[in-house]
PDB file of C-alpha atoms in Angstrom:
ATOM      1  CA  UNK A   1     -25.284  10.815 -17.374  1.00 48.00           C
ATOM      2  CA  UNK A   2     -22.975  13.024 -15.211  1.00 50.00           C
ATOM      3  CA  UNK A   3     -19.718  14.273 -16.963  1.00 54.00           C
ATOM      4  CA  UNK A   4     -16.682  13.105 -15.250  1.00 51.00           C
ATOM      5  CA  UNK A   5     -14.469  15.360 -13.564  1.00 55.00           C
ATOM      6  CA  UNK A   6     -11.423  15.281 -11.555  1.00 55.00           C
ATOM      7  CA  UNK A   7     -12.964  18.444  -9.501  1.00 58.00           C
ATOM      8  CA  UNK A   8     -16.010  16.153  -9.059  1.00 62.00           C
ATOM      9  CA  UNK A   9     -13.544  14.342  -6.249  1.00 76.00           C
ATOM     10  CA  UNK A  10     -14.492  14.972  -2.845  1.00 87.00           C
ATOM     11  CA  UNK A  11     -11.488  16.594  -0.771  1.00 92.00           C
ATOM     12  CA  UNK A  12     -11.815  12.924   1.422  1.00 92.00           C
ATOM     13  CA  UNK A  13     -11.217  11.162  -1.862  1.00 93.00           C
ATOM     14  CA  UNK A  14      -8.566  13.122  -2.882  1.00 94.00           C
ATOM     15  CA  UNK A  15      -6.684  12.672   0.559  1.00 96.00           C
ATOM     16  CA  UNK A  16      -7.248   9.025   0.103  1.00 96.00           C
ATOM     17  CA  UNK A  17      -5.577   9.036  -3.419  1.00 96.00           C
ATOM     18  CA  UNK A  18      -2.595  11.124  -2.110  1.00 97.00           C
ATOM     19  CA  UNK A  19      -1.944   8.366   0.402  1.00 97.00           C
ATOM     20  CA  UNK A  20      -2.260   5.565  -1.525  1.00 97.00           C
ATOM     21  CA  UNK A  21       0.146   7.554  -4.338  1.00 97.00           C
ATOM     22  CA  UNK A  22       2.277   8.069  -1.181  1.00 97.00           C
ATOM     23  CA  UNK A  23       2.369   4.500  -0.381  1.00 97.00           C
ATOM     24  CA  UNK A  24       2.671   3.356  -4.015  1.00 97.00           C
ATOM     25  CA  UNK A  25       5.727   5.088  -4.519  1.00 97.00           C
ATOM     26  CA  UNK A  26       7.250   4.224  -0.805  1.00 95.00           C
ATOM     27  CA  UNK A  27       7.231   0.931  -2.319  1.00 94.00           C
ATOM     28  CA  UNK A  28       9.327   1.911  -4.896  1.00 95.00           C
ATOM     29  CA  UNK A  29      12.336   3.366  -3.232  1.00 94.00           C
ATOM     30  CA  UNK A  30      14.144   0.977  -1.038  1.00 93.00           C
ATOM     31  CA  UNK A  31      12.263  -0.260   2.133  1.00 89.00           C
ATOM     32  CA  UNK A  32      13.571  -3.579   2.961  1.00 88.00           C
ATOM     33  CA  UNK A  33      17.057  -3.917   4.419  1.00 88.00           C
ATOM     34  CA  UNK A  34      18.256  -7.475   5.000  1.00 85.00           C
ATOM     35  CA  UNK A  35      21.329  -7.892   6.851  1.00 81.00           C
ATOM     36  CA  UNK A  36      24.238  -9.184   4.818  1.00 81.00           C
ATOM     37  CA  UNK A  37      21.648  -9.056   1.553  1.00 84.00           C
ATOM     38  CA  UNK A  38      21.252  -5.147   1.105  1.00 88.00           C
ATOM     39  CA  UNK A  39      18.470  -3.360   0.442  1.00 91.00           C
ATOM     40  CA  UNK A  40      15.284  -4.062  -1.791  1.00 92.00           C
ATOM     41  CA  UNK A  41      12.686  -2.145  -3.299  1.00 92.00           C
ATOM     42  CA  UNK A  42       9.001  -4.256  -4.670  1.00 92.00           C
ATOM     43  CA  UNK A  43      10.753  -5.578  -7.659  1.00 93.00           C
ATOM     44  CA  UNK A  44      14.470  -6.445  -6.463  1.00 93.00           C
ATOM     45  CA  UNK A  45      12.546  -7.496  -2.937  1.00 90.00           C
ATOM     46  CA  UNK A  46       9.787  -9.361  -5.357  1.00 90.00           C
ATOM     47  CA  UNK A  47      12.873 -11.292  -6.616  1.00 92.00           C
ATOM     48  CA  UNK A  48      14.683 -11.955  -3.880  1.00 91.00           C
ATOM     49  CA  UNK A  49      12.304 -14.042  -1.787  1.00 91.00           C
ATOM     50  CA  UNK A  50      11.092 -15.727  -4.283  1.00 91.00           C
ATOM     51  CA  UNK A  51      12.735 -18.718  -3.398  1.00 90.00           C
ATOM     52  CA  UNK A  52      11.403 -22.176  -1.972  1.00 92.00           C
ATOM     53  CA  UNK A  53      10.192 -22.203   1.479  1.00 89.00           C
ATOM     54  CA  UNK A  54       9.727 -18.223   1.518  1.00 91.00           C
ATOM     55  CA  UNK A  55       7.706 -17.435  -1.689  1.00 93.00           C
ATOM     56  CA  UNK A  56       4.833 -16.126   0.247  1.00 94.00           C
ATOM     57  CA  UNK A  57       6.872 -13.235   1.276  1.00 93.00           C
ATOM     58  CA  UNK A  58       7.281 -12.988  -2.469  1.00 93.00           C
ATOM     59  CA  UNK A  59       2.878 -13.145  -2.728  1.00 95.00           C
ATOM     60  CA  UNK A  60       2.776 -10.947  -0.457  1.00 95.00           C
ATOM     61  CA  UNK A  61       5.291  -8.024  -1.644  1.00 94.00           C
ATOM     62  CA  UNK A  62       3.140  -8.365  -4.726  1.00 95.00           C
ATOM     63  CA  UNK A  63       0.044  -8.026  -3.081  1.00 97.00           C
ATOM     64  CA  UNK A  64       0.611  -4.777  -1.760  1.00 97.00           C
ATOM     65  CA  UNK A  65       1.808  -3.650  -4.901  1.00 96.00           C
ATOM     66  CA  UNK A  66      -0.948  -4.653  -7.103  1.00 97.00           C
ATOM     67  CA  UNK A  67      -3.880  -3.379  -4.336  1.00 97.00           C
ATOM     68  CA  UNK A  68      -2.010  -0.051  -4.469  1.00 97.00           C
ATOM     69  CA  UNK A  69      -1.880   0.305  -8.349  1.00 97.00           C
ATOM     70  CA  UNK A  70      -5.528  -1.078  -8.155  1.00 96.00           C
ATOM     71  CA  UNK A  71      -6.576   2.179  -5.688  1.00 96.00           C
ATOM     72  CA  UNK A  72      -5.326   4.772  -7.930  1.00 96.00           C
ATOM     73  CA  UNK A  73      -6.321   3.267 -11.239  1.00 95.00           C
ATOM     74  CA  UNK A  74      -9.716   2.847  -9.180  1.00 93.00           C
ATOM     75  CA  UNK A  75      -9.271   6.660  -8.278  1.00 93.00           C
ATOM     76  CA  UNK A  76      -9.722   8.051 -11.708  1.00 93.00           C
ATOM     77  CA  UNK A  77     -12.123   5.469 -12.863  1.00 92.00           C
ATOM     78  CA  UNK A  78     -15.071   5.019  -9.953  1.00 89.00           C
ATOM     79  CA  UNK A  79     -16.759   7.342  -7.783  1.00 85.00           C
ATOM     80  CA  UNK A  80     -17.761   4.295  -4.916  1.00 84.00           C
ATOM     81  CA  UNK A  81     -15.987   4.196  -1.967  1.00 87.00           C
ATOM     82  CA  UNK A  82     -16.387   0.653  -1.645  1.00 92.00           C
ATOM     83  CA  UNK A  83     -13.656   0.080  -4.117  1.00 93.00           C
ATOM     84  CA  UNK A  84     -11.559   2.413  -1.816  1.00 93.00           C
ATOM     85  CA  UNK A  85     -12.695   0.183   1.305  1.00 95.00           C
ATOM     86  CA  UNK A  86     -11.330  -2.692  -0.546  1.00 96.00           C
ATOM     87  CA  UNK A  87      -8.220  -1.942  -2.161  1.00 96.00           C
ATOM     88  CA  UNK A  88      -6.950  -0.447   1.210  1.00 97.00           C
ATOM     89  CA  UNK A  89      -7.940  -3.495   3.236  1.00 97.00           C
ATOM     90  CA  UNK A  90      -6.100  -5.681   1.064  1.00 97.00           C
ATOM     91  CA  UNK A  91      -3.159  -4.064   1.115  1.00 97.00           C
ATOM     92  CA  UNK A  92      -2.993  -2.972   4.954  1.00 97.00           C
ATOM     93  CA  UNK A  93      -3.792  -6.607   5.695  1.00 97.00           C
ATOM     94  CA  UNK A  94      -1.272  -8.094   3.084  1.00 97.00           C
ATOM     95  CA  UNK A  95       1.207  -5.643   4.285  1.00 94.00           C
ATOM     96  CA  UNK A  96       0.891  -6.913   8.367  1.00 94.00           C
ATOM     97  CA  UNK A  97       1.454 -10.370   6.481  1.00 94.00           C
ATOM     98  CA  UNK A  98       4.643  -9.259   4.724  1.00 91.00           C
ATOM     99  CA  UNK A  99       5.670  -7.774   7.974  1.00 88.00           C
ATOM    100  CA  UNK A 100       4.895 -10.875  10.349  1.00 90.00           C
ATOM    101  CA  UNK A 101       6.685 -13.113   8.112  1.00 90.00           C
ATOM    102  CA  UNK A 102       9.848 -11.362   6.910  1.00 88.00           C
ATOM    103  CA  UNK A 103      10.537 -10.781  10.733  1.00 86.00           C
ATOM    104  CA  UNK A 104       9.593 -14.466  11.853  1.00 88.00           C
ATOM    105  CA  UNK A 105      11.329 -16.183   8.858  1.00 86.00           C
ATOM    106  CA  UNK A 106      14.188 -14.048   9.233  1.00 82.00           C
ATOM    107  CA  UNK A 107      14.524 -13.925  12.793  1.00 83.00           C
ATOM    108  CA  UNK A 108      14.500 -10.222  13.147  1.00 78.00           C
ATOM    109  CA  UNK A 109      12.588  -7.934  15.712  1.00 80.00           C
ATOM    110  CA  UNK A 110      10.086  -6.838  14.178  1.00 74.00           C
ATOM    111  CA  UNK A 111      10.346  -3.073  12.560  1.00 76.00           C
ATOM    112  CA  UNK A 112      14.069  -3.538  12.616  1.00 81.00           C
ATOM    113  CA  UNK A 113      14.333  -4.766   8.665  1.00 85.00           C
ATOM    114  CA  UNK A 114      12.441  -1.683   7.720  1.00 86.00           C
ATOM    115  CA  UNK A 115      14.388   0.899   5.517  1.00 90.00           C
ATOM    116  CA  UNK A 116      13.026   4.675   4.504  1.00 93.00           C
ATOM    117  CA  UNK A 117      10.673   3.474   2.085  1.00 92.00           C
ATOM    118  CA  UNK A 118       8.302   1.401   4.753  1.00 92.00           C
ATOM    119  CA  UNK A 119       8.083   4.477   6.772  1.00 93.00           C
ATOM    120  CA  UNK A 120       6.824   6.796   3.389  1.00 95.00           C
ATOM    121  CA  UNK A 121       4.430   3.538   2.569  1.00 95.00           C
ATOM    122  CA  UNK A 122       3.015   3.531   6.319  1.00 94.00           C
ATOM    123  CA  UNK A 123       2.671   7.190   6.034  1.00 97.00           C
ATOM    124  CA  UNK A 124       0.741   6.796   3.373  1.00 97.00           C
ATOM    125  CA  UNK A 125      -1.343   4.233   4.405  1.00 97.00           C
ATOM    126  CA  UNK A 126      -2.415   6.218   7.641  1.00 97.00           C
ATOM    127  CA  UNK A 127      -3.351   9.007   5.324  1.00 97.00           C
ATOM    128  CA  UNK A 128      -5.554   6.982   3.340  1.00 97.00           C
ATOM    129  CA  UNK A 129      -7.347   5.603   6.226  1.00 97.00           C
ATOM    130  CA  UNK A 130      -7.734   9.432   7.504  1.00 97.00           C
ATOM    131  CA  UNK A 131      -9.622  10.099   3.802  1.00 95.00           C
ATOM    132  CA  UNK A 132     -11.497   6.688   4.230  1.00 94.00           C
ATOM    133  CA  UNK A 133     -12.985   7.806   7.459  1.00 94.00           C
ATOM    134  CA  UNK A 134     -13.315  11.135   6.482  1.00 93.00           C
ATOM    135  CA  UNK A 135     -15.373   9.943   3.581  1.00 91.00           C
ATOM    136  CA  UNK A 136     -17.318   7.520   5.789  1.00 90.00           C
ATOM    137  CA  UNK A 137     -18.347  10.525   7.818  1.00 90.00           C
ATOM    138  CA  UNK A 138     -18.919  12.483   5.096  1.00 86.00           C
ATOM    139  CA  UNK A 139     -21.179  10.111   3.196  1.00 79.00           C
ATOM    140  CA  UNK A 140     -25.164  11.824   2.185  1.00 66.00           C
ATOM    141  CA  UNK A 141     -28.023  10.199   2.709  1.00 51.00           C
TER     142      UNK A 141
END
């Protein structure tokens, strides 16, 4: 049985885990800005449309959050990049859902409800991708 290192990471995993860390934590400074509501970070913004008729925005926050947690716990224990694949599909897709819907149900163009946070997440969501693909190529017979 191999021991388990951290310098057993490949530097594609590692650029994957930085973005995903990136993200994680863009989620937790503000990045939602409603008009005449303020601003929200995943929990306040987790609370605040959780109401009746616009819960899935609510799912959705959540989502994200959870499939970003789930990527760096998934970091530390697995070496398959599968589990990478995953996590970062789910969230990327979940995350186009959460932006779709917040700008049709609140009738804003789209981009404009973003605050400093979504830009750190996307950041870090590109990177990830970059360390996915990097991996992909990367990947022994």
């Amino acid at each position: 049985m191999e021991k388990f290192t951290l310098s057993s990471r490949s530097k594609d995993r590692w650029i994957f885990f930085f973005g995903m860390l990136a993200a994680f934590i863009g989620l937790m400074i503000p990045y939602v800005r409603i008009e005449d509501e303020g601003v929200f970070n995943v929990f306040t913004g987790g609370i605040f449309f959780n109401e009746p008729g616009i819960a899935y925005i609510s799912t959705f926050i959540w989502i994200v959050f959870l499939a970003l947690l789930g990527s760096i716990i998934a970091f530390f224990l697995s070496k398959n990049i599968v589990l990478d694949y995953v996590c970062w599909l789910i969230a990327a897709s979940f995350g186009i859902a959460e932006l779709i819907t917040i700008s049709v149900d609140f009738e804003l163009i789209p981009f404009a409800w973003m605050f400093i946070g979504s830009y750190v997440t996307c950041i870090g969501m590109i990177a990830a991708l970059v360390g996915l693909i990097r991996q992909l190529l990367h990947l022994k017979k």
